[in-house]
C-alpha cells in the first residue's frame, strides 16, 4: 500500500500523530529505539528530518535500522536535495511556499527530482508554510513567516497549495517554538481547506496536542519531546491520546 493511501485510510477513522526524528543527533540504533518507543506509544508514522549535515550513508543506515524495528511508514521530511535515501517508504515532496528564496520553493525540488525518480521513492506533495516564530527552519528557509494573527495570509497559502494540487498543507511554527501555531489560525485554515492539514512545532504535551487537534489539525507532529523526555513512550502515549481523543472533521 502506498504511504499516502495508508494516511488517507487512517484519516477516515481518526486523527493522526507523527513523530519527527532527527538522525543527525542520534546513532542508527538510537533512531531505531526511539522509533520503536514511538510505535509502542501509538504514533502513526515516523518522519525523518531536521538535519542539515547528515551524509547519505548515515541516513541510509538510520532509516534501515528504523525500518527493521517498526512496521509503520518512515517518511523523509527533507531540508534540502542532497541527503536522500531509497530506504524511505516515501518523501514529503515539499515546497516552502512563504520562502523569499526560490531555491526553497522550487529550486531544491528541481535538483532532487531526477534522483527521486531514479531511486523510485513515493512522493507526497505538500505545501509547507512557516508561521511565527518559525525558529531555525524559518531562518534556514529564508521564510517570510506568517504573522500569528494574520489568518487571511495563512488561508491564502493553504488554499494556494490545494489549488496547486498538493495533497497536504503543513503549518509549521518551527521545531522548539515556545508556542505552537495559534488554534484560531488552525481553525480558520481548516474551515477553508479540503485537503488534510498537518500542524507542528512547539507541541510538547497532551494538552497542547489535543488543543491543536481540536482546532482542526488532521495530523499533529511532535519532535523535540522525544529528545527532552526521559520516558519517551509515556510522554508520546499521552500526546497520541490527546490527538486521537478529538473529533474528526473530514472534508476530503
Ligand atoms: C518540526 O514541527 C516539527 O518540523 C516538530 O516541532 O520539535 O517543536 O516538536 P517540535
GROMACS .gro file of C-alpha atoms and ligand atoms in nm:
model
  262
    1UNK     CA    1   0.000   0.000   0.000
    2UNK     CA    2   0.125   0.346  -0.084
    3UNK     CA    3   0.200   0.564   0.216
    4UNK     CA    4  -0.049   0.828   0.103
    5UNK     CA    5  -0.323   0.562   0.095
    6UNK     CA    6  -0.224   0.443   0.443
    7UNK     CA    7  -0.252   0.801   0.571
    8UNK     CA    8  -0.580   0.869   0.393
    9UNK     CA    9  -0.742   0.547   0.508
   10UNK     CA   10  -0.640   0.615   0.869
   11UNK     CA   11  -0.765   0.974   0.848
   12UNK     CA   12  -1.114   0.847   0.769
   13UNK     CA   13  -1.123   0.695   1.117
   14UNK     CA   14  -0.912   0.917   1.341
   15UNK     CA   15  -0.666   1.199   1.377
   16UNK     CA   16  -0.303   1.106   1.324
   17UNK     CA   17   0.017   1.168   1.515
   18UNK     CA   18   0.362   1.159   1.357
   19UNK     CA   19   0.695   1.153   1.537
   20UNK     CA   20   0.981   1.357   1.395
   21UNK     CA   21   1.328   1.211   1.448
   22UNK     CA   22   1.648   1.396   1.365
   23UNK     CA   23   1.909   1.135   1.264
   24UNK     CA   24   2.191   1.387   1.275
   25UNK     CA   25   2.171   1.397   1.653
   26UNK     CA   26   2.146   1.019   1.703
   27UNK     CA   27   2.310   0.690   1.606
   28UNK     CA   28   2.113   0.447   1.385
   29UNK     CA   29   2.049   0.232   1.694
   30UNK     CA   30   1.918   0.529   1.893
   31UNK     CA   31   1.694   0.629   1.599
   32UNK     CA   32   1.555   0.276   1.586
   33UNK     CA   33   1.493   0.269   1.962
   34UNK     CA   34   1.305   0.598   1.958
   35UNK     CA   35   1.104   0.487   1.656
   36UNK     CA   36   1.014   0.169   1.843
   37UNK     CA   37   0.904   0.357   2.157
   38UNK     CA   38   0.701   0.595   1.942
   39UNK     CA   39   0.539   0.300   1.769
   40UNK     CA   40   0.452   0.144   2.106
   41UNK     CA   41   0.304   0.478   2.212
   42UNK     CA   42   0.070   0.467   1.911
   43UNK     CA   43   0.230   0.709   1.667
   44UNK     CA   44   0.115   0.654   1.309
   45UNK     CA   45   0.435   0.727   1.117
   46UNK     CA   46   0.792   0.840   1.168
   47UNK     CA   47   0.913   1.149   0.991
   48UNK     CA   48   1.289   1.180   0.950
   49UNK     CA   49   1.436   1.524   0.904
   50UNK     CA   50   1.568   1.836   1.060
   51UNK     CA   51   1.918   1.752   0.953
   52UNK     CA   52   2.138   1.982   0.760
   53UNK     CA   53   2.464   1.795   0.774
   54UNK     CA   54   2.394   1.421   0.766
   55UNK     CA   55   2.565   1.222   0.491
   56UNK     CA   56   2.382   0.974   0.269
   57UNK     CA   57   2.545   0.662   0.425
   58UNK     CA   58   2.444   0.758   0.778
   59UNK     CA   59   2.095   0.844   0.662
   60UNK     CA   60   2.064   0.507   0.484
   61UNK     CA   61   2.174   0.318   0.797
   62UNK     CA   62   1.943   0.512   1.029
   63UNK     CA   63   1.640   0.462   0.805
   64UNK     CA   64   1.716   0.093   0.760
   65UNK     CA   65   1.757   0.048   1.137
   66UNK     CA   66   1.416   0.208   1.195
   67UNK     CA   67   1.250   0.002   0.922
   68UNK     CA   68   1.387  -0.314   1.075
   69UNK     CA   69   1.228  -0.221   1.407
   70UNK     CA   70   0.883  -0.076   1.329
   71UNK     CA   71   0.602  -0.161   1.085
   72UNK     CA   72   0.480   0.199   1.040
   73UNK     CA   73   0.590   0.418   0.745
   74UNK     CA   74   0.923   0.602   0.766
   75UNK     CA   75   0.880   0.924   0.570
   76UNK     CA   76   1.153   1.165   0.471
   77UNK     CA   77   1.093   1.525   0.578
   78UNK     CA   78   1.374   1.683   0.377
   79UNK     CA   79   1.558   2.006   0.442
   80UNK     CA   80   1.744   2.007   0.109
   81UNK     CA   81   1.804   1.796  -0.201
   82UNK     CA   82   2.136   1.640  -0.105
   83UNK     CA   83   2.058   1.378   0.159
   84UNK     CA   84   1.809   1.138   0.003
   85UNK     CA   85   1.770   0.768   0.071
   86UNK     CA   86   1.596   0.490  -0.118
   87UNK     CA   87   1.526   0.322   0.217
   88UNK     CA   88   1.241   0.564   0.293
   89UNK     CA   89   0.885   0.448   0.233
   90UNK     CA   90   0.800   0.794   0.096
   91UNK     CA   91   0.922   1.151   0.087
   92UNK     CA   92   0.721   1.463   0.161
   93UNK     CA   93   0.782   1.648  -0.163
   94UNK     CA   94   0.756   1.992  -0.011
   95UNK     CA   95   0.760   2.349  -0.128
   96UNK     CA   96   0.826   2.616   0.134
   97UNK     CA   97   0.554   2.842   0.000
   98UNK     CA   98   0.646   3.152   0.201
   99UNK     CA   99   1.020   3.145   0.139
  100UNK     CA  100   1.181   3.454  -0.009
  101UNK     CA  101   1.432   3.227  -0.182
  102UNK     CA  102   1.311   3.048  -0.496
  103UNK     CA  103   1.553   2.768  -0.409
  104UNK     CA  104   1.317   2.651  -0.131
  105UNK     CA  105   1.003   2.699  -0.339
  106UNK     CA  106   1.111   2.501  -0.647
  107UNK     CA  107   1.494   2.501  -0.687
  108UNK     CA  108   1.585   2.220  -0.447
  109UNK     CA  109   1.290   2.023  -0.583
  110UNK     CA  110   1.424   2.062  -0.939
  111UNK     CA  111   1.763   1.925  -0.826
  112UNK     CA  112   1.612   1.637  -0.628
  113UNK     CA  113   1.350   1.521  -0.879
  114UNK     CA  114   1.575   1.322  -1.119
  115UNK     CA  115   1.737   1.146  -0.821
  116UNK     CA  116   1.399   1.071  -0.667
  117UNK     CA  117   1.282   0.930  -0.999
  118UNK     CA  118   1.593   0.711  -1.020
  119UNK     CA  119   1.554   0.568  -0.672
  120UNK     CA  120   1.180   0.527  -0.728
  121UNK     CA  121   1.056   0.655  -0.395
  122UNK     CA  122   0.691   0.759  -0.341
  123UNK     CA  123   0.645   1.137  -0.340
  124UNK     CA  124   0.378   1.306  -0.129
  125UNK     CA  125   0.330   1.666  -0.249
  126UNK     CA  126   0.298   1.909   0.040
  127UNK     CA  127   0.269   2.285   0.082
  128UNK     CA  128   0.487   2.392   0.375
  129UNK     CA  129   0.405   2.722   0.544
  130UNK     CA  130   0.612   2.878   0.821
  131UNK     CA  131   0.421   3.062   1.093
  132UNK     CA  132   0.588   3.292   1.350
  133UNK     CA  133   0.824   3.241   1.523
  134UNK     CA  134   0.950   2.992   1.261
  135UNK     CA  135   1.267   2.915   1.459
  136UNK     CA  136   1.567   2.766   1.278
  137UNK     CA  137   1.371   2.629   0.982
  138UNK     CA  138   1.229   2.977   0.921
  139UNK     CA  139   1.580   3.123   0.912
  140UNK     CA  140   1.734   2.840   0.708
  141UNK     CA  141   1.446   2.852   0.460
  142UNK     CA  142   1.461   3.233   0.436
  143UNK     CA  143   1.091   3.245   0.516
  144UNK     CA  144   0.868   3.546   0.549
  145UNK     CA  145   0.676   3.386   0.838
  146UNK     CA  146   0.301   3.431   0.856
  147UNK     CA  147   0.219   3.663   1.146
  148UNK     CA  148   0.038   3.484   1.425
  149UNK     CA  149  -0.273   3.699   1.386
  150UNK     CA  150  -0.273   3.702   1.004
  151UNK     CA  151  -0.537   3.441   0.934
  152UNK     CA  152  -0.602   3.573   0.583
  153UNK     CA  153  -0.245   3.506   0.467
  154UNK     CA  154  -0.242   3.160   0.626
  155UNK     CA  155  -0.568   3.073   0.447
  156UNK     CA  156  -0.429   3.212   0.121
  157UNK     CA  157  -0.118   2.993   0.131
  158UNK     CA  158  -0.316   2.686   0.231
  159UNK     CA  159  -0.570   2.729  -0.050
  160UNK     CA  160  -0.291   2.801  -0.299
  161UNK     CA  161  -0.133   2.468  -0.200
  162UNK     CA  162  -0.463   2.290  -0.252
  163UNK     CA  163  -0.526   2.454  -0.590
  164UNK     CA  164  -0.172   2.369  -0.700
  165UNK     CA  165  -0.263   2.003  -0.644
  166UNK     CA  166  -0.067   1.944  -0.326
  167UNK     CA  167  -0.201   1.665  -0.107
  168UNK     CA  168  -0.130   1.817   0.236
  169UNK     CA  169  -0.071   2.155   0.394
  170UNK     CA  170   0.176   2.179   0.683
  171UNK     CA  171   0.157   2.478   0.919
  172UNK     CA  172   0.493   2.494   1.095
  173UNK     CA  173   0.575   2.712   1.398
  174UNK     CA  174   0.932   2.574   1.397
  175UNK     CA  175   1.090   2.299   1.600
  176UNK     CA  176   1.121   2.405   1.963
  177UNK     CA  177   0.887   2.703   1.919
  178UNK     CA  178   0.779   2.849   2.257
  179UNK     CA  179   0.415   2.836   2.138
  180UNK     CA  180   0.255   2.621   1.868
  181UNK     CA  181   0.059   2.763   1.572
  182UNK     CA  182  -0.239   2.955   1.723
  183UNK     CA  183  -0.557   2.743   1.741
  184UNK     CA  184  -0.754   3.031   1.579
  185UNK     CA  185  -0.530   3.006   1.272
  186UNK     CA  186  -0.567   2.628   1.255
  187UNK     CA  187  -0.945   2.661   1.279
  188UNK     CA  188  -0.960   2.932   1.013
  189UNK     CA  189  -0.743   2.734   0.770
  190UNK     CA  190  -0.925   2.407   0.835
  191UNK     CA  191  -1.261   2.575   0.766
  192UNK     CA  192  -1.149   2.664   0.414
  193UNK     CA  193  -0.934   2.368   0.321
  194UNK     CA  194  -1.038   2.043   0.151
  195UNK     CA  195  -0.708   1.858   0.191
  196UNK     CA  196  -0.561   1.732   0.521
  197UNK     CA  197  -0.390   1.982   0.748
  198UNK     CA  198  -0.067   1.897   0.931
  199UNK     CA  199   0.047   2.111   1.225
  200UNK     CA  200   0.379   2.102   1.409
  201UNK     CA  201   0.627   2.299   1.613
  202UNK     CA  202   0.625   2.367   1.987
  203UNK     CA  203   0.379   2.093   2.086
  204UNK     CA  204   0.520   1.932   2.399
  205UNK     CA  205   0.232   1.786   2.597
  206UNK     CA  206  -0.106   1.617   2.566
  207UNK     CA  207  -0.298   1.936   2.643
  208UNK     CA  208  -0.132   2.128   2.361
  209UNK     CA  209  -0.164   1.832   2.124
  210UNK     CA  210  -0.533   1.799   2.195
  211UNK     CA  211  -0.589   2.177   2.157
  212UNK     CA  212  -0.417   2.172   1.815
  213UNK     CA  213  -0.611   1.865   1.710
  214UNK     CA  214  -0.942   2.003   1.836
  215UNK     CA  215  -0.881   2.328   1.646
  216UNK     CA  216  -0.872   2.127   1.324
  217UNK     CA  217  -0.530   1.973   1.263
  218UNK     CA  218  -0.573   1.633   1.096
  219UNK     CA  219  -0.214   1.530   1.168
  220UNK     CA  220  -0.012   1.654   1.466
  221UNK     CA  221   0.368   1.633   1.455
  222UNK     CA  222   0.596   1.632   1.757
  223UNK     CA  223   0.974   1.616   1.750
  224UNK     CA  224   1.163   1.778   2.038
  225UNK     CA  225   0.969   1.593   2.308
  226UNK     CA  226   1.150   1.268   2.223
  227UNK     CA  227   1.481   1.444   2.284
  228UNK     CA  228   1.370   1.603   2.612
  229UNK     CA  229   1.180   1.325   2.777
  230UNK     CA  230   1.328   1.053   2.998
  231UNK     CA  231   1.014   0.848   2.939
  232UNK     CA  232   0.970   0.879   2.563
  233UNK     CA  233   0.699   0.616   2.540
  234UNK     CA  234   0.496   0.761   2.827
  235UNK     CA  235   0.522   1.120   2.703
  236UNK     CA  236   0.426   1.022   2.349
  237UNK     CA  237   0.146   0.794   2.465
  238UNK     CA  238  -0.021   1.093   2.638
  239UNK     CA  239   0.029   1.314   2.334
  240UNK     CA  240  -0.110   1.050   2.098
  241UNK     CA  241  -0.409   1.008   2.331
  242UNK     CA  242  -0.461   1.386   2.327
  243UNK     CA  243  -0.460   1.386   1.946
  244UNK     CA  244  -0.683   1.083   1.898
  245UNK     CA  245  -0.943   1.183   2.157
  246UNK     CA  246  -1.064   1.471   1.940
  247UNK     CA  247  -1.342   1.455   1.686
  248UNK     CA  248  -1.258   1.414   1.319
  249UNK     CA  249  -1.385   1.672   1.070
  250UNK     CA  250  -1.321   1.529   0.724
  251UNK     CA  251  -1.390   1.724   0.411
  252UNK     CA  252  -1.161   1.521   0.190
  253LIG     C1  253   0.930   2.046   1.331
  253LIG     O1  254   0.705   2.063   1.363
  253LIG     C2  255   0.811   1.982   1.390
  253LIG     O2  256   0.921   2.043   1.193
  253LIG     C3  257   0.830   1.943   1.532
  253LIG     O3  258   0.848   2.050   1.620
  253LIG     O4  259   1.036   1.974   1.763
  253LIG     O5  260   0.883   2.156   1.841
  253LIG     O6  261   0.804   1.921   1.830
  253LIG     P1  262   0.893   2.023   1.774
   0.00000   0.00000   0.00000
